[in-house]
Amino acid sequence: MAAAASEKSVTERLIERLERPIAAADRRRAALHLVDWIGCAVIGRTVEAGRILAAEARGTGSVPLFGGDSADPAGAAFSLGALGSLYEMDDVHRTALLHPGPVVIPAALAAAPDAAAGAALLDAMILGYEAMIRIGRAVGPGHYAFFHNTSTCGGFGAAAAAGHLVGLDRASLASALGNAGSLSGGLWQCRNEAVMTKTLHCAEGARRGVTAARLAANGFTGPRLILEGPQGFFAALCPGADPEHVLAEDDDWLIFDTSFKPWPACRHAHAAIDATLLLREEIGTTPIEAIAIETFADAKLFCDRPTPLTSHQAKFSLQHAVAVTLTSGAPPLSAFDLPALTRPDLVALRDIATVTATADFTDRYPRHFGSAVTVTLADGRTLSRRVADALGDSENPVAEEALFDKARMLMTAAGLAPNVAEDLILAALSLAEGAPLSDLRRAMSAAR
């Protein structure tokens, strides 16, 4: 029900939730997500879709921050937002079913003044993640069935991050969130076709939030009841939405509940990869006769894809992910490139793999992304491994050094010299120690 004019709206109450102290440990966590995004964005520049979107941003007068300062913050947010999700290694929040990093971080980088303190950027990230995740976990499965939560909720997070950096007061920030939310969109049809649209969702979400924040700074007003109003976000797009999830008490900032992705595939495939890694050494060289993958319903819906035709489809194929892991161990980036899709050994394994959604895994989802993989061997043995939580989730965390190694690997694969990659990592981490944002900008400009 919509709030009366004298009552605070859900958006206004959310803004109050954002006015909590931010500690050094919180900024350190944000810096880790910044490092993770940088690695993903650098290699994203090598993908055709990223190059096309970056060229479009340049055509409007924007110069992406990886090549220098931008005269157009909204265009820079769009350009940077095109990069972070292309290799499917971007961070993810499970219960909100969205990826905050590739939307919020570009918005924060684009909106931040050149003279900003590094801590201000990290604080903006924390606030952007918080707003985006809180709204994302409220939208419900009816929304996710048709809409990409990263896109629809991303504008809210981008506006919160950018709004912090341009100094919006409460009323202006409510307007920014209202206007960003009023432009929400991002249909899942792109997952059913071999197209580039998914990364456009991130780019547009980042630009939408920056534009809304900058307009609000100049007095441009927006709907304060954008979430719960009779023609607002929840009523229009979110059957079964629960606004209480926006306002629920949490012990910590939700950036701490945001997962890192170690493998270059859809997050729905990660637990199956983890289970397969546990199986692999025990199988040895014994021929495999059948593979059974058990998972949750959304993983089957999005990733039951026995014959991927593109690299992007391969990243959304449980059969391909398991086949690659059985043959190569921890999946390398090349395992999802086009040449791998027609490799006879991988095709043969995909052909004998089945995917089943079980009640057990589905009931525990989305709080837990679990999977089990069972192989039947030619010698008659049946081997099975089960993973309750994917590597990188809060229940199964990945070590910091592994995150740095991931970023190094991605940047090296993209062609950056090792010293340039190391400078980027150190510049991002140093923001939590009081370094100015200009240090990171210089490191990004050197990463051409």
PDB file of C-alpha atoms in Angstrom, residues 127-357:
ATOM      1  CA  LEU A 127      25.812   2.346  -0.462  1.00  0.00           C
ATOM      2  CA  GLY A 128      25.115   1.410  -4.068  1.00  0.00           C
ATOM      3  CA  TYR A 129      25.439  -2.308  -3.353  1.00  0.00           C
ATOM      4  CA  GLU A 130      23.143  -1.890  -0.349  1.00  0.00           C
ATOM      5  CA  ALA A 131      20.356  -0.125  -2.244  1.00  0.00           C
ATOM      6  CA  MET A 132      20.528  -2.423  -5.250  1.00  0.00           C
ATOM      7  CA  ILE A 133      20.570  -5.625  -3.182  1.00  0.00           C
ATOM      8  CA  ARG A 134      17.816  -4.544  -0.788  1.00  0.00           C
ATOM      9  CA  ILE A 135      15.479  -3.779  -3.676  1.00  0.00           C
ATOM     10  CA  GLY A 136      16.600  -6.853  -5.603  1.00  0.00           C
ATOM     11  CA  ARG A 137      15.794  -9.258  -2.797  1.00  0.00           C
ATOM     12  CA  ALA A 138      12.289  -7.753  -2.540  1.00  0.00           C
ATOM     13  CA  VAL A 139      11.186  -8.203  -6.156  1.00  0.00           C
ATOM     14  CA  GLY A 140      10.309 -11.917  -5.920  1.00  0.00           C
ATOM     15  CA  PRO A 141      10.528 -14.830  -8.370  1.00  0.00           C
ATOM     16  CA  GLY A 142       7.665 -13.501 -10.491  1.00  0.00           C
ATOM     17  CA  HIS A 143       9.871 -10.574 -11.466  1.00  0.00           C
ATOM     18  CA  TYR A 144      12.986 -12.680 -12.097  1.00  0.00           C
ATOM     19  CA  ALA A 145      11.013 -14.955 -14.401  1.00  0.00           C
ATOM     20  CA  PHE A 146      10.890 -12.171 -16.993  1.00  0.00           C
ATOM     21  CA  PHE A 147      13.283  -9.438 -15.886  1.00  0.00           C
ATOM     22  CA  HIS A 148      17.029  -9.296 -15.365  1.00  0.00           C
ATOM     23  CA  ASN A 149      17.289  -8.077 -11.769  1.00  0.00           C
ATOM     24  CA  THR A 150      20.728  -6.616 -12.443  1.00  0.00           C
ATOM     25  CA  SER A 151      19.121  -4.306 -14.977  1.00  0.00           C
ATOM     26  CA  THR A 152      15.857  -3.427 -13.268  1.00  0.00           C
ATOM     27  CA  CYS A 153      17.419  -2.878  -9.830  1.00  0.00           C
ATOM     28  CA  GLY A 154      20.765  -1.633 -11.081  1.00  0.00           C
ATOM     29  CA  GLY A 155      19.618   1.919 -11.662  1.00  0.00           C
ATOM     30  CA  PHE A 156      18.698   2.223  -7.988  1.00  0.00           C
ATOM     31  CA  GLY A 157      22.166   1.110  -6.917  1.00  0.00           C
ATOM     32  CA  ALA A 158      23.907   3.302  -9.460  1.00  0.00           C
ATOM     33  CA  ALA A 159      21.844   6.322  -8.364  1.00  0.00           C
ATOM     34  CA  ALA A 160      22.650   5.697  -4.691  1.00  0.00           C
ATOM     35  CA  ALA A 161      26.372   5.460  -5.427  1.00  0.00           C
ATOM     36  CA  ALA A 162      26.459   8.475  -7.727  1.00  0.00           C
ATOM     37  CA  GLY A 163      24.184  10.443  -5.396  1.00  0.00           C
ATOM     38  CA  HIS A 164      26.640  10.002  -2.531  1.00  0.00           C
ATOM     39  CA  LEU A 165      29.496  11.276  -4.674  1.00  0.00           C
ATOM     40  CA  VAL A 166      27.665  14.366  -5.932  1.00  0.00           C
ATOM     41  CA  GLY A 167      26.485  15.212  -2.416  1.00  0.00           C
ATOM     42  CA  LEU A 168      22.727  14.724  -2.635  1.00  0.00           C
ATOM     43  CA  ASP A 169      20.621  15.381   0.448  1.00  0.00           C
ATOM     44  CA  ARG A 170      17.819  12.993   1.441  1.00  0.00           C
ATOM     45  CA  ALA A 171      15.119  14.597  -0.679  1.00  0.00           C
ATOM     46  CA  SER A 172      17.313  14.840  -3.758  1.00  0.00           C
ATOM     47  CA  LEU A 173      18.502  11.254  -3.360  1.00  0.00           C
ATOM     48  CA  ALA A 174      14.868  10.112  -3.176  1.00  0.00           C
ATOM     49  CA  SER A 175      14.284  11.929  -6.457  1.00  0.00           C
ATOM     50  CA  ALA A 176      17.327  10.286  -8.025  1.00  0.00           C
ATOM     51  CA  LEU A 177      16.187   6.816  -6.967  1.00  0.00           C
ATOM     52  CA  GLY A 178      12.671   7.606  -8.134  1.00  0.00           C
ATOM     53  CA  ASN A 179      13.757   8.669 -11.590  1.00  0.00           C
ATOM     54  CA  ALA A 180      16.231   5.812 -11.991  1.00  0.00           C
ATOM     55  CA  GLY A 181      13.528   3.355 -10.963  1.00  0.00           C
ATOM     56  CA  SER A 182      10.957   4.864 -13.297  1.00  0.00           C
ATOM     57  CA  LEU A 183      13.186   3.902 -16.245  1.00  0.00           C
ATOM     58  CA  SER A 184      13.740   0.288 -15.133  1.00  0.00           C
ATOM     59  CA  GLY A 185      13.789  -2.472 -17.734  1.00  0.00           C
ATOM     60  CA  GLY A 186      15.740  -5.486 -18.915  1.00  0.00           C
ATOM     61  CA  LEU A 187      13.832  -8.460 -20.326  1.00  0.00           C
ATOM     62  CA  TRP A 188      15.231 -11.986 -20.189  1.00  0.00           C
ATOM     63  CA  GLN A 189      14.412 -12.782 -23.811  1.00  0.00           C
ATOM     64  CA  CYS A 190      18.077 -12.090 -24.547  1.00  0.00           C
ATOM     65  CA  ARG A 191      18.947 -15.337 -22.751  1.00  0.00           C
ATOM     66  CA  ASN A 192      16.975 -17.322 -25.310  1.00  0.00           C
ATOM     67  CA  GLU A 193      18.848 -15.991 -28.322  1.00  0.00           C
ATOM     68  CA  ALA A 194      22.498 -15.739 -29.356  1.00  0.00           C
ATOM     69  CA  VAL A 195      22.697 -11.964 -28.835  1.00  0.00           C
ATOM     70  CA  MET A 196      24.765  -9.391 -26.917  1.00  0.00           C
ATOM     71  CA  THR A 197      21.931  -7.703 -25.023  1.00  0.00           C
ATOM     72  CA  LYS A 198      22.719  -8.866 -21.483  1.00  0.00           C
ATOM     73  CA  THR A 199      25.731  -6.581 -21.056  1.00  0.00           C
ATOM     74  CA  LEU A 200      23.690  -3.646 -22.400  1.00  0.00           C
ATOM     75  CA  HIS A 201      21.507  -4.087 -19.305  1.00  0.00           C
ATOM     76  CA  CYS A 202      24.498  -3.328 -17.074  1.00  0.00           C
ATOM     77  CA  ALA A 203      25.715  -0.419 -19.183  1.00  0.00           C
ATOM     78  CA  GLU A 204      22.304   1.216 -19.278  1.00  0.00           C
ATOM     79  CA  GLY A 205      21.703   0.660 -15.559  1.00  0.00           C
ATOM     80  CA  ALA A 206      24.955   2.450 -14.712  1.00  0.00           C
ATOM     81  CA  ARG A 207      24.190   5.348 -17.038  1.00  0.00           C
ATOM     82  CA  ARG A 208      20.607   5.617 -15.771  1.00  0.00           C
ATOM     83  CA  GLY A 209      21.746   5.975 -12.170  1.00  0.00           C
ATOM     84  CA  VAL A 210      24.417   8.578 -12.910  1.00  0.00           C
ATOM     85  CA  THR A 211      22.036  10.629 -15.027  1.00  0.00           C
ATOM     86  CA  ALA A 212      19.346  10.526 -12.341  1.00  0.00           C
ATOM     87  CA  ALA A 213      21.785  11.605  -9.619  1.00  0.00           C
ATOM     88  CA  ARG A 214      23.192  14.480 -11.656  1.00  0.00           C
ATOM     89  CA  LEU A 215      19.716  15.682 -12.567  1.00  0.00           C
ATOM     90  CA  ALA A 216      18.666  15.552  -8.922  1.00  0.00           C
ATOM     91  CA  ALA A 217      21.691  17.638  -7.972  1.00  0.00           C
ATOM     92  CA  ASN A 218      20.264  20.350 -10.224  1.00  0.00           C
ATOM     93  CA  GLY A 219      16.780  20.186  -8.730  1.00  0.00           C
ATOM     94  CA  PHE A 220      15.125  17.690 -11.089  1.00  0.00           C
ATOM     95  CA  THR A 221      12.473  15.900  -9.017  1.00  0.00           C
ATOM     96  CA  GLY A 222      11.342  12.289  -9.096  1.00  0.00           C
ATOM     97  CA  PRO A 223       8.608  10.096  -7.561  1.00  0.00           C
ATOM     98  CA  ARG A 224       9.165   9.351  -3.882  1.00  0.00           C
ATOM     99  CA  LEU A 225       6.699   6.424  -4.075  1.00  0.00           C
ATOM    100  CA  ILE A 226       8.460   4.756  -7.002  1.00  0.00           C
ATOM    101  CA  LEU A 227       8.610   1.394  -5.210  1.00  0.00           C
ATOM    102  CA  GLU A 228       5.202   1.014  -3.544  1.00  0.00           C
ATOM    103  CA  GLY A 229       3.063   3.477  -5.495  1.00  0.00           C
ATOM    104  CA  PRO A 230      -0.080   2.238  -7.317  1.00  0.00           C
ATOM    105  CA  GLN A 231       1.727   2.542 -10.656  1.00  0.00           C
ATOM    106  CA  GLY A 232       5.209   2.077  -9.259  1.00  0.00           C
ATOM    107  CA  PHE A 233       7.955  -0.500  -9.618  1.00  0.00           C
ATOM    108  CA  PHE A 234       6.483  -3.239  -7.429  1.00  0.00           C
ATOM    109  CA  ALA A 235       2.928  -2.939  -8.765  1.00  0.00           C
ATOM    110  CA  ALA A 236       3.992  -2.854 -12.400  1.00  0.00           C
ATOM    111  CA  LEU A 237       6.860  -5.329 -12.560  1.00  0.00           C
ATOM    112  CA  CYS A 238       6.991  -7.433  -9.409  1.00  0.00           C
ATOM    113  CA  PRO A 239       4.103  -9.808  -8.682  1.00  0.00           C
ATOM    114  CA  GLY A 240       4.613 -11.143  -5.188  1.00  0.00           C
ATOM    115  CA  ALA A 241       7.043  -8.385  -4.164  1.00  0.00           C
ATOM    116  CA  ASP A 242       7.782  -8.050  -0.459  1.00  0.00           C
ATOM    117  CA  PRO A 243       8.737  -4.442   0.425  1.00  0.00           C
ATOM    118  CA  GLU A 244       9.816  -5.561   3.901  1.00  0.00           C
ATOM    119  CA  HIS A 245      12.939  -7.055   2.330  1.00  0.00           C
ATOM    120  CA  VAL A 246      13.960  -3.514   1.387  1.00  0.00           C
ATOM    121  CA  LEU A 247      13.847  -2.394   4.991  1.00  0.00           C
ATOM    122  CA  ALA A 248      14.806  -5.503   6.986  1.00  0.00           C
ATOM    123  CA  GLU A 249      17.458  -5.174   9.664  1.00  0.00           C
ATOM    124  CA  ASP A 250      20.828  -6.708   8.786  1.00  0.00           C
ATOM    125  CA  ASP A 251      23.859  -7.205  10.958  1.00  0.00           C
ATOM    126  CA  ASP A 252      26.278  -5.967   8.332  1.00  0.00           C
ATOM    127  CA  TRP A 253      26.455  -4.181   5.012  1.00  0.00           C
ATOM    128  CA  LEU A 254      25.166  -6.478   2.286  1.00  0.00           C
ATOM    129  CA  ILE A 255      28.377  -6.164   0.303  1.00  0.00           C
ATOM    130  CA  PHE A 256      29.698  -8.783   2.749  1.00  0.00           C
ATOM    131  CA  ASP A 257      27.000 -11.190   1.558  1.00  0.00           C
ATOM    132  CA  THR A 258      27.949 -10.667  -2.087  1.00  0.00           C
ATOM    133  CA  SER A 259      29.728 -13.628  -3.665  1.00  0.00           C
ATOM    134  CA  PHE A 260      32.836 -13.742  -5.820  1.00  0.00           C
ATOM    135  CA  LYS A 261      32.894 -15.979  -8.906  1.00  0.00           C
ATOM    136  CA  PRO A 262      36.030 -18.075  -9.464  1.00  0.00           C
ATOM    137  CA  TRP A 263      34.938 -19.709 -12.740  1.00  0.00           C
ATOM    138  CA  PRO A 264      34.155 -18.058 -16.121  1.00  0.00           C
ATOM    139  CA  ALA A 265      30.564 -19.328 -16.315  1.00  0.00           C
ATOM    140  CA  CYS A 266      27.068 -18.477 -15.146  1.00  0.00           C
ATOM    141  CA  ARG A 267      26.872 -18.617 -11.346  1.00  0.00           C
ATOM    142  CA  HIS A 268      24.131 -21.252 -11.635  1.00  0.00           C
ATOM    143  CA  ALA A 269      26.815 -23.640 -12.978  1.00  0.00           C
ATOM    144  CA  HIS A 270      29.435 -23.035 -10.295  1.00  0.00           C
ATOM    145  CA  ALA A 271      28.330 -25.565  -7.694  1.00  0.00           C
ATOM    146  CA  ALA A 272      28.281 -28.265 -10.386  1.00  0.00           C
ATOM    147  CA  ILE A 273      31.820 -27.282 -11.350  1.00  0.00           C
ATOM    148  CA  ASP A 274      32.881 -27.481  -7.700  1.00  0.00           C
ATOM    149  CA  ALA A 275      31.299 -30.934  -7.306  1.00  0.00           C
ATOM    150  CA  THR A 276      32.964 -32.143 -10.503  1.00  0.00           C
ATOM    151  CA  LEU A 277      36.354 -30.978  -9.274  1.00  0.00           C
ATOM    152  CA  LEU A 278      35.870 -33.171  -6.197  1.00  0.00           C
ATOM    153  CA  LEU A 279      35.069 -36.138  -8.445  1.00  0.00           C
ATOM    154  CA  ARG A 280      37.760 -35.716 -11.035  1.00  0.00           C
ATOM    155  CA  GLU A 281      40.772 -37.220  -9.285  1.00  0.00           C
ATOM    156  CA  GLU A 282      38.830 -40.287  -8.189  1.00  0.00           C
ATOM    157  CA  ILE A 283      37.638 -40.983 -11.739  1.00  0.00           C
ATOM    158  CA  GLY A 284      41.148 -41.025 -13.150  1.00  0.00           C
ATOM    159  CA  THR A 285      41.269 -42.380 -16.716  1.00  0.00           C
ATOM    160  CA  THR A 286      38.272 -44.707 -16.418  1.00  0.00           C
ATOM    161  CA  PRO A 287      35.782 -44.059 -19.258  1.00  0.00           C
ATOM    162  CA  ILE A 288      32.539 -42.367 -18.249  1.00  0.00           C
ATOM    163  CA  GLU A 289      29.226 -43.827 -19.438  1.00  0.00           C
ATOM    164  CA  ALA A 290      26.743 -41.347 -17.915  1.00  0.00           C
ATOM    165  CA  ILE A 291      26.709 -38.014 -16.069  1.00  0.00           C
ATOM    166  CA  ALA A 292      23.792 -36.875 -13.903  1.00  0.00           C
ATOM    167  CA  ILE A 293      23.708 -33.249 -12.746  1.00  0.00           C
ATOM    168  CA  GLU A 294      21.251 -32.343  -9.985  1.00  0.00           C
ATOM    169  CA  THR A 295      20.562 -28.719  -9.208  1.00  0.00           C
ATOM    170  CA  PHE A 296      17.862 -26.124  -8.478  1.00  0.00           C
ATOM    171  CA  ALA A 297      15.057 -25.172 -10.841  1.00  0.00           C
ATOM    172  CA  ASP A 298      16.490 -21.840 -12.061  1.00  0.00           C
ATOM    173  CA  ALA A 299      19.796 -23.502 -12.925  1.00  0.00           C
ATOM    174  CA  LYS A 300      17.969 -26.023 -15.092  1.00  0.00           C
ATOM    175  CA  LEU A 301      15.834 -23.302 -16.649  1.00  0.00           C
ATOM    176  CA  PHE A 302      18.771 -21.108 -17.618  1.00  0.00           C
ATOM    177  CA  CYS A 303      21.617 -23.622 -18.006  1.00  0.00           C
ATOM    178  CA  ASP A 304      20.216 -26.905 -19.316  1.00  0.00           C
ATOM    179  CA  ARG A 305      21.910 -26.401 -22.660  1.00  0.00           C
ATOM    180  CA  PRO A 306      23.453 -29.571 -24.142  1.00  0.00           C
ATOM    181  CA  THR A 307      24.481 -28.006 -27.459  1.00  0.00           C
ATOM    182  CA  PRO A 308      25.810 -24.456 -26.964  1.00  0.00           C
ATOM    183  CA  LEU A 309      26.425 -22.603 -30.203  1.00  0.00           C
ATOM    184  CA  THR A 310      28.265 -19.531 -28.918  1.00  0.00           C
ATOM    185  CA  SER A 311      30.815 -18.784 -26.232  1.00  0.00           C
ATOM    186  CA  HIS A 312      28.132 -17.003 -24.228  1.00  0.00           C
ATOM    187  CA  GLN A 313      25.793 -19.987 -24.463  1.00  0.00           C
ATOM    188  CA  ALA A 314      28.630 -22.272 -23.335  1.00  0.00           C
ATOM    189  CA  LYS A 315      28.954 -20.216 -20.165  1.00  0.00           C
ATOM    190  CA  PHE A 316      25.252 -20.963 -19.571  1.00  0.00           C
ATOM    191  CA  SER A 317      25.568 -24.702 -20.204  1.00  0.00           C
ATOM    192  CA  LEU A 318      25.774 -27.031 -17.206  1.00  0.00           C
ATOM    193  CA  GLN A 319      26.653 -29.873 -19.550  1.00  0.00           C
ATOM    194  CA  HIS A 320      29.571 -27.980 -21.048  1.00  0.00           C
ATOM    195  CA  ALA A 321      30.806 -26.701 -17.678  1.00  0.00           C
ATOM    196  CA  VAL A 322      30.882 -30.230 -16.235  1.00  0.00           C
ATOM    197  CA  ALA A 323      32.468 -31.690 -19.377  1.00  0.00           C
ATOM    198  CA  VAL A 324      35.202 -29.064 -19.351  1.00  0.00           C
ATOM    199  CA  THR A 325      35.911 -29.651 -15.653  1.00  0.00           C
ATOM    200  CA  LEU A 326      36.121 -33.411 -16.129  1.00  0.00           C
ATOM    201  CA  THR A 327      38.685 -33.008 -18.902  1.00  0.00           C
ATOM    202  CA  SER A 328      40.651 -29.943 -17.755  1.00  0.00           C
ATOM    203  CA  GLY A 329      40.106 -29.475 -14.027  1.00  0.00           C
ATOM    204  CA  ALA A 330      39.462 -25.894 -12.936  1.00  0.00           C
ATOM    205  CA  PRO A 331      37.953 -24.377 -16.091  1.00  0.00           C
ATOM    206  CA  PRO A 332      40.304 -22.033 -17.960  1.00  0.00           C
ATOM    207  CA  LEU A 333      38.983 -19.080 -19.929  1.00  0.00           C
ATOM    208  CA  SER A 334      39.611 -20.924 -23.190  1.00  0.00           C
ATOM    209  CA  ALA A 335      37.247 -23.730 -22.170  1.00  0.00           C
ATOM    210  CA  PHE A 336      34.289 -21.573 -23.190  1.00  0.00           C
ATOM    211  CA  ASP A 337      35.749 -20.170 -26.404  1.00  0.00           C
ATOM    212  CA  LEU A 338      34.283 -21.246 -29.746  1.00  0.00           C
ATOM    213  CA  PRO A 339      36.922 -23.910 -30.568  1.00  0.00           C
ATOM    214  CA  ALA A 340      36.047 -25.786 -27.375  1.00  0.00           C
ATOM    215  CA  LEU A 341      32.378 -26.081 -28.323  1.00  0.00           C
ATOM    216  CA  THR A 342      33.088 -28.585 -31.081  1.00  0.00           C
ATOM    217  CA  ARG A 343      35.880 -30.561 -29.431  1.00  0.00           C
ATOM    218  CA  PRO A 344      34.899 -34.230 -29.822  1.00  0.00           C
ATOM    219  CA  ASP A 345      35.771 -35.154 -26.229  1.00  0.00           C
ATOM    220  CA  LEU A 346      33.586 -32.358 -24.832  1.00  0.00           C
ATOM    221  CA  VAL A 347      30.732 -33.068 -27.234  1.00  0.00           C
ATOM    222  CA  ALA A 348      30.791 -36.740 -26.209  1.00  0.00           C
ATOM    223  CA  LEU A 349      30.581 -35.865 -22.516  1.00  0.00           C
ATOM    224  CA  ARG A 350      27.806 -33.315 -23.066  1.00  0.00           C
ATOM    225  CA  ASP A 351      25.820 -35.947 -24.951  1.00  0.00           C
ATOM    226  CA  ILE A 352      25.753 -38.315 -21.961  1.00  0.00           C
ATOM    227  CA  ALA A 353      24.965 -35.610 -19.379  1.00  0.00           C
ATOM    228  CA  THR A 354      21.475 -34.997 -17.999  1.00  0.00           C
ATOM    229  CA  VAL A 355      20.259 -32.106 -15.835  1.00  0.00           C
ATOM    230  CA  THR A 356      17.550 -32.551 -13.206  1.00  0.00           C
ATOM    231  CA  ALA A 357      16.051 -29.976 -10.848  1.00  0.00           C
TER     232      ALA A 357
END
